[in-house]
Short mmCIF file of C-alpha atoms and ligand atoms in Angstrom, two decimals:
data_model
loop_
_atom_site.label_atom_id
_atom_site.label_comp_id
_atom_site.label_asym_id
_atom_site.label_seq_id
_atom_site.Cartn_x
_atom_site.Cartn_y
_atom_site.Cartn_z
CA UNK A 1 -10.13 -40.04 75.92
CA UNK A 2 -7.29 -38.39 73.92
CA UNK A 3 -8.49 -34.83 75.54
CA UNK A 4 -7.14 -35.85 78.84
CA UNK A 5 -3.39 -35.02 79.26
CA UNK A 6 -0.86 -33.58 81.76
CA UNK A 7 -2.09 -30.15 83.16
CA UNK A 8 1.22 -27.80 83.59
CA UNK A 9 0.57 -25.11 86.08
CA UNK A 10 -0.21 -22.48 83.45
CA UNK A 11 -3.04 -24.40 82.18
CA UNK A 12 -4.55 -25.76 85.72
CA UNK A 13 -4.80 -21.71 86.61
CA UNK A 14 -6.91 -21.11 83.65
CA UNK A 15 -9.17 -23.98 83.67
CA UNK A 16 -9.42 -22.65 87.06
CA UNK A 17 -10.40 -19.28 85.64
CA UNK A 18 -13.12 -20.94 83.42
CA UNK A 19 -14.22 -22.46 86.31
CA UNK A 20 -13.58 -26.16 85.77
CA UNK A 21 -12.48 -28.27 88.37
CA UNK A 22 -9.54 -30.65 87.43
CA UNK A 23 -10.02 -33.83 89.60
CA UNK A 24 -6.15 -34.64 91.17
CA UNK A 25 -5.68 -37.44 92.66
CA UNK A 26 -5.01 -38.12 96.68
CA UNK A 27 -1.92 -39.16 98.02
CA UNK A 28 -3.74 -41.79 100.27
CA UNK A 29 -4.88 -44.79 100.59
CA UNK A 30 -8.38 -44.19 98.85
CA UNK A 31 -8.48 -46.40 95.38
CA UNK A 32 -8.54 -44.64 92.23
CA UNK A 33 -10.71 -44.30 90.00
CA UNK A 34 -11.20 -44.85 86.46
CA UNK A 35 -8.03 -43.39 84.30
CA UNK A 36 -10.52 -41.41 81.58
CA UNK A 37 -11.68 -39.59 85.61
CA UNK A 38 -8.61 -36.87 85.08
CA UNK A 39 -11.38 -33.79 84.20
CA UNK A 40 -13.91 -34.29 87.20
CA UNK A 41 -17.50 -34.71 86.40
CA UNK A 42 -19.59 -31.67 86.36
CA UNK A 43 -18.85 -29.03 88.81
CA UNK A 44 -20.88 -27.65 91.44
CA UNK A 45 -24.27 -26.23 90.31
CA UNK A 46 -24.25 -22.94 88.99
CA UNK A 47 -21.95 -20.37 91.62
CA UNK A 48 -24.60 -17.59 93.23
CA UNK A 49 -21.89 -15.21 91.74
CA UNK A 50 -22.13 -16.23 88.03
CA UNK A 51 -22.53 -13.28 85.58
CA UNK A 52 -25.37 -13.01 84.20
CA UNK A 53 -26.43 -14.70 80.64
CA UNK A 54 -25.60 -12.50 77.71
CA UNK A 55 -28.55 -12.33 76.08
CA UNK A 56 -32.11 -12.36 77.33
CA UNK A 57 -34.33 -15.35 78.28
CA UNK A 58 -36.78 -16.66 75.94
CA UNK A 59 -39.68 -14.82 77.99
CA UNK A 60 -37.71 -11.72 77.90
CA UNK A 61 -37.03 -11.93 74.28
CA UNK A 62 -40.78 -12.13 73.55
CA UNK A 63 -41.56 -9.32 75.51
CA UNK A 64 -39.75 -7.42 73.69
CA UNK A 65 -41.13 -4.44 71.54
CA UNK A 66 -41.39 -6.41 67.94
CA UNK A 67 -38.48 -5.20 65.52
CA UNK A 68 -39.37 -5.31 62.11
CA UNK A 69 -36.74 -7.48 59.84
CA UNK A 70 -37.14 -6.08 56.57
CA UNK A 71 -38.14 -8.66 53.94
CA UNK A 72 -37.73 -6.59 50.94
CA UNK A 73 -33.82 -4.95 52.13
CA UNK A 74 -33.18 -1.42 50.49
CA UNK A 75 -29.70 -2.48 49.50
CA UNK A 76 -28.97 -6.27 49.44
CA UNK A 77 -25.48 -7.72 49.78
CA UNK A 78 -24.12 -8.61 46.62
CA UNK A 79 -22.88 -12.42 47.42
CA UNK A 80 -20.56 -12.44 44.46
CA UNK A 81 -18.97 -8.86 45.21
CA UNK A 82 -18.63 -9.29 48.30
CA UNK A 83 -16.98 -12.92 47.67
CA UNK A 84 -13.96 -10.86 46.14
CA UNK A 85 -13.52 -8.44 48.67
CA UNK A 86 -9.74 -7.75 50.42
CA UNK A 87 -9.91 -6.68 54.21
CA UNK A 88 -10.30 -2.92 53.86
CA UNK A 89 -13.26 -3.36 51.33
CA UNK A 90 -14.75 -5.85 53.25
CA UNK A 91 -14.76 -3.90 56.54
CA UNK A 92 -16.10 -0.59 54.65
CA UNK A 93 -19.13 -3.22 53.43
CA UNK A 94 -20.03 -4.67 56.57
CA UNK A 95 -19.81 -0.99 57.56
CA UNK A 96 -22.43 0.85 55.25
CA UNK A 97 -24.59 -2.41 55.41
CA UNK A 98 -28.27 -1.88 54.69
CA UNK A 99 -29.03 -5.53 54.52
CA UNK A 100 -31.82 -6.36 57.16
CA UNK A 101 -33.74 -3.88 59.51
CA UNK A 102 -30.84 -4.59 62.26
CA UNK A 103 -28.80 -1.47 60.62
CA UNK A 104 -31.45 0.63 62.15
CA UNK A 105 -31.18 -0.32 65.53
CA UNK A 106 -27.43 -0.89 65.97
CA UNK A 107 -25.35 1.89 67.11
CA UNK A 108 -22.41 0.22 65.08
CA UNK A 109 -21.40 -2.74 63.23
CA UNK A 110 -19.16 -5.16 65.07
CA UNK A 111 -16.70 -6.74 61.93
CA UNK A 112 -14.58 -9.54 63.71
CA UNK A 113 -10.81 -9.08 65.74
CA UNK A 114 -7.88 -10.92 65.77
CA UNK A 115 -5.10 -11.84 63.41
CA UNK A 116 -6.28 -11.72 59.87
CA UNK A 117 -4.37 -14.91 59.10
CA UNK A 118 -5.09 -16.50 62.57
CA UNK A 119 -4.98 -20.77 62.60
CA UNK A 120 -8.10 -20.60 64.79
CA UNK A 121 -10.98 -18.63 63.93
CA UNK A 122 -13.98 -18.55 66.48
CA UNK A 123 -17.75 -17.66 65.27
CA UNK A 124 -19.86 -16.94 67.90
CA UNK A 125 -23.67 -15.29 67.71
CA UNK A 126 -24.37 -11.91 67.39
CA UNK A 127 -22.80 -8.93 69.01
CA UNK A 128 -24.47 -7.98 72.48
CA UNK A 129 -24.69 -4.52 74.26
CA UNK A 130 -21.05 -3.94 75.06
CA UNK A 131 -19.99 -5.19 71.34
CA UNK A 132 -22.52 -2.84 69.97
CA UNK A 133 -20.80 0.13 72.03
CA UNK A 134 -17.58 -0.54 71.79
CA UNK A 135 -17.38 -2.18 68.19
CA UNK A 136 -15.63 -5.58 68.99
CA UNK A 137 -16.83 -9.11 68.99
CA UNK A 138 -16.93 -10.63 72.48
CA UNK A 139 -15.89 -7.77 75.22
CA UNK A 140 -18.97 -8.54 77.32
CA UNK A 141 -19.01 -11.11 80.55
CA UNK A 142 -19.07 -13.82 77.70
CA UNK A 143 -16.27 -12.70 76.10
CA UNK A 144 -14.26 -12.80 79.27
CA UNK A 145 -15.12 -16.45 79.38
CA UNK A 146 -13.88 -16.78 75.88
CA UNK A 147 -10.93 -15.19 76.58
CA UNK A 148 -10.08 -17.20 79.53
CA UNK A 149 -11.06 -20.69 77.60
CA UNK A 150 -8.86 -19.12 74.84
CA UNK A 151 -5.55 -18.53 77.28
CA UNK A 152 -6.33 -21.77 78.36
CA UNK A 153 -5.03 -23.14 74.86
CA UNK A 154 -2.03 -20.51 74.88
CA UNK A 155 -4.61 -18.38 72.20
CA UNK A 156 -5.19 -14.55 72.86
CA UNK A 157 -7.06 -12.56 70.44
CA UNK A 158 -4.33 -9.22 70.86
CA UNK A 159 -1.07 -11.47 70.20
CA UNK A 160 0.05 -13.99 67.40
CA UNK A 161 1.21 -16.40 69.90
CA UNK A 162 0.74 -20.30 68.91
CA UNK A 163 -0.78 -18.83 65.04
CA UNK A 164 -3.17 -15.98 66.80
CA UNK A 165 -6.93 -16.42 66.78
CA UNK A 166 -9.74 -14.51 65.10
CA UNK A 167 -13.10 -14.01 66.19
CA UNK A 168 -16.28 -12.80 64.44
CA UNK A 169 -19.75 -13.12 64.96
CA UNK A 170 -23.06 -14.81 62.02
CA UNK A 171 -24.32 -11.31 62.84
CA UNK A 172 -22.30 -8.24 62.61
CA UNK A 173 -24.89 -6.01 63.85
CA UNK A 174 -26.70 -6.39 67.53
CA UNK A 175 -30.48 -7.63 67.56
CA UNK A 176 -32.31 -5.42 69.66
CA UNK A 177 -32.63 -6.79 73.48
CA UNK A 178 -30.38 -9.59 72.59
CA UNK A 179 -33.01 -11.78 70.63
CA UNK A 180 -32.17 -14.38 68.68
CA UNK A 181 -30.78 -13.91 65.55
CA UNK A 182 -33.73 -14.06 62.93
CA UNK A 183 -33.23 -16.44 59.62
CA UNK A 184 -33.44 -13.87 56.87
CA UNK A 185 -30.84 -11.76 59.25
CA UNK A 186 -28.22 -14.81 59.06
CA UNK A 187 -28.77 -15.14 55.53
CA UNK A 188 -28.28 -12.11 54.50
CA UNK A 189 -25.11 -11.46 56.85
CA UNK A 190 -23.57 -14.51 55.76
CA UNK A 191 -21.26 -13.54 52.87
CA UNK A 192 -19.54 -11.02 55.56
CA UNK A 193 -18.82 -14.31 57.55
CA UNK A 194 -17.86 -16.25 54.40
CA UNK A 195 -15.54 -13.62 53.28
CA UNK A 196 -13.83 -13.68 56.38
CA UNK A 197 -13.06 -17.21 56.78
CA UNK A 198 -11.84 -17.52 52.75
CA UNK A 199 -9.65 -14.40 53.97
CA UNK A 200 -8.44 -15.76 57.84
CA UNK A 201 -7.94 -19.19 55.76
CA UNK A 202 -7.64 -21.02 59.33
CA UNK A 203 -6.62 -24.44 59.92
CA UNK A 204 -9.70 -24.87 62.43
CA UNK A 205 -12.94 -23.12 63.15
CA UNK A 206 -14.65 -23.15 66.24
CA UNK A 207 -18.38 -23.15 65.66
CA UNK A 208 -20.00 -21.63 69.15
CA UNK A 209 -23.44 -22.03 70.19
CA UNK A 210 -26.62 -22.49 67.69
CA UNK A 211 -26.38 -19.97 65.43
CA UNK A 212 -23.07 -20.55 64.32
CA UNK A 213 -23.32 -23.79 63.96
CA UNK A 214 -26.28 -23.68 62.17
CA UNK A 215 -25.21 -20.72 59.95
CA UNK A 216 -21.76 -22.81 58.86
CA UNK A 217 -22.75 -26.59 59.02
CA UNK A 218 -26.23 -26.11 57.87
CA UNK A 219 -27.97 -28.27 60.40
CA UNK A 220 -30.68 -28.00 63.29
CA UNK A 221 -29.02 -30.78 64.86
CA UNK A 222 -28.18 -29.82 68.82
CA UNK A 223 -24.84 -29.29 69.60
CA UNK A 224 -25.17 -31.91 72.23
CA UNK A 225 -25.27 -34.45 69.29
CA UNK A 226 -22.72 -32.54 67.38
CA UNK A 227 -19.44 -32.10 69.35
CA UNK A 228 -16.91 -34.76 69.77
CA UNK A 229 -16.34 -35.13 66.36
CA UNK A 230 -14.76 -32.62 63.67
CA UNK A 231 -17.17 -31.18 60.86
CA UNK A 232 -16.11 -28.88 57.75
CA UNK A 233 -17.06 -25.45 56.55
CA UNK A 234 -15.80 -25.33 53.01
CA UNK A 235 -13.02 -27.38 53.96
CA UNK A 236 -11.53 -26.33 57.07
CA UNK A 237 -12.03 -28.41 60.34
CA UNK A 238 -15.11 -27.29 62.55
CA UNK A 239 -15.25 -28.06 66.06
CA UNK A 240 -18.96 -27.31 67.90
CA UNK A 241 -19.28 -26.03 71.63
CA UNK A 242 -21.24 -24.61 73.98
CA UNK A 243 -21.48 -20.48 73.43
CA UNK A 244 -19.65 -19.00 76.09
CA UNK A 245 -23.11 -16.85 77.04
CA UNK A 246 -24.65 -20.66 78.04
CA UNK A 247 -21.89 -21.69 80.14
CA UNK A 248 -22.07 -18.71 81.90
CA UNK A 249 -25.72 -19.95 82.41
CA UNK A 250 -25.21 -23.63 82.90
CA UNK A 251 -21.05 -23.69 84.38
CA UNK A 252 -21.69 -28.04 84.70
CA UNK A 253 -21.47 -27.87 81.24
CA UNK A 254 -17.98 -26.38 81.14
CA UNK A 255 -16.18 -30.05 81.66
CA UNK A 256 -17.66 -30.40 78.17
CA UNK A 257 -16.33 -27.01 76.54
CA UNK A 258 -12.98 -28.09 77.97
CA UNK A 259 -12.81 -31.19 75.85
CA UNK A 260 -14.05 -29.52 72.90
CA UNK A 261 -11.31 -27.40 73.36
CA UNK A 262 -8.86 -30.64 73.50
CA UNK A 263 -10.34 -31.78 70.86
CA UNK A 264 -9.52 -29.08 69.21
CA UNK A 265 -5.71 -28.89 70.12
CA UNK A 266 -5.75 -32.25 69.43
CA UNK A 267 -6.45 -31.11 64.98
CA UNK A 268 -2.94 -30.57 63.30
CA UNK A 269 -2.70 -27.21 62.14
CA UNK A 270 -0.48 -27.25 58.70
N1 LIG B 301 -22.04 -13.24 71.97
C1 LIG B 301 -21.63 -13.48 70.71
O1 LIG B 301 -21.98 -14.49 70.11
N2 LIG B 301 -20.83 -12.59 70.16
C2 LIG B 301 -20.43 -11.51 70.76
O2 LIG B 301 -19.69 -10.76 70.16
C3 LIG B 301 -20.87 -11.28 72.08
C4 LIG B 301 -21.67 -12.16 72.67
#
């Protein structure tokens, strides 16, 4: 498979910190295996010590107290407005937005970080707890992951090494408990996200978890059928993956996120 190459040092560390075991092989006697074998099957089942899932189970998100989305919104986005907006504008927008009933319950809007002309952009859910205090995409115990996948690929989101990356979210404001994104909440934050990728203009989009891919490729398709092969979002290359918050949940599955990941390094970027 073209995603397996020649781990330097550097890289075997961080796969380490993402938790996937690299398969070397023995200096003995004992035959090898097949040459695709270089990124071991899954790993171990889930580590006692993994960090807990980002946002709540299913059960937990139904017993939550019922928040209202608002199908008539006081203010509506203007699509075509916004569609023209430069960074400042767009920021002050996403700011004062009145869109869906989530502007009630957040305690701030979380717009996207990174380099504003980044080659990689990542799209992830919806902000969680610590986004919603602290006003940045991805600073919880997912987040870390992403970070970690991201230094992995020589990415960070606070440098412009290899092009930079940027990161925003379908959502820009947190859904109370950490329930799933609701449909008339995606559509109505979407021109926020569209904005930001006409204004990023990256070379390659990573489309993470459901709602993101959903929101950008317009399909319920799983991501299980999706990844392994490159999509487009007006244009630019999409790659789909797991969402960090699931591998944190399911850590066999980070073999996979890994590839994508190759897969991605794997798109030229000019
Ligand atoms: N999950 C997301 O999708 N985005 C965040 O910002 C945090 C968690």
């Amino acid at each position: 498979m073209s995603w397996v190459r020649e781990l330097d040092a550097r890289q075997r560390a961080m796969l380490d910190e993402m938790g996937v075991k690299v398969w070397t092989p023995l200096p003995t006697t004992t035959p090898a295996p097949a040459p695709t074998a270089a990124v071991a099957p899954p790993p171990a089942p889930a580590a006692p010590t993994a960090a807990p899932p980002m946002r709540a189970p299913a059960a937990a998100a139904v017993a939550a107290p019922p928040t209202p989305t608002h199908p008539t919104p006081a203010r509506p986005v203007d699509t075509s407005a916004v569609a023209s907006l430069d960074w400042d504008a767009l920021r002050q927008a996403v700011t004062g937005c009145q869109a869906c009933g989530l502007c009630q319950s957040r305690r701030q809007t979380v717009f996207g970080t990174g380099h504003g002309q980044a080659r990689w952009m990542i799209v992830g859910e919806a902000p969680g707890e610590q986004e919603d205090r602290q006003g940045e995409p991805f600073v919880g115990p997912a987040g870390q992951l992403l970070d970690a996948m991201l230094r992995a690929t020589g990415r960070d989101r606070r440098t412009e090494a290899a092009g930079g990356v940027y990161i925003a979210n379908v959502l820009k404001c947190r859904p109370p408990a950490n329930r799933n994104p609701a449909p008339d909440e995606v559509l109505r934050c979407e021109p926020f996200l569209a904005r930001q990728v006409a204004l990023v203009q990256p070379k390659l989009i990573m489309a993470m978890g459901r709602f993101a891919v959903q929101s950008l490729l317009r399909t319920t398709e799983p991501i299980g059928r999706l990844r392994g092969r490159v999509h487009r979002y007006e244009g630019v290359p999409v790659i789909v993956t797991y969402h960090p918050a699931y591998l944190l949940r399911n850590p066999a599955d980070k073999a996979k996120a890994w590839a994508d990941l190759c897969l991605a390094l794997d798109q030229p970027l000019d």
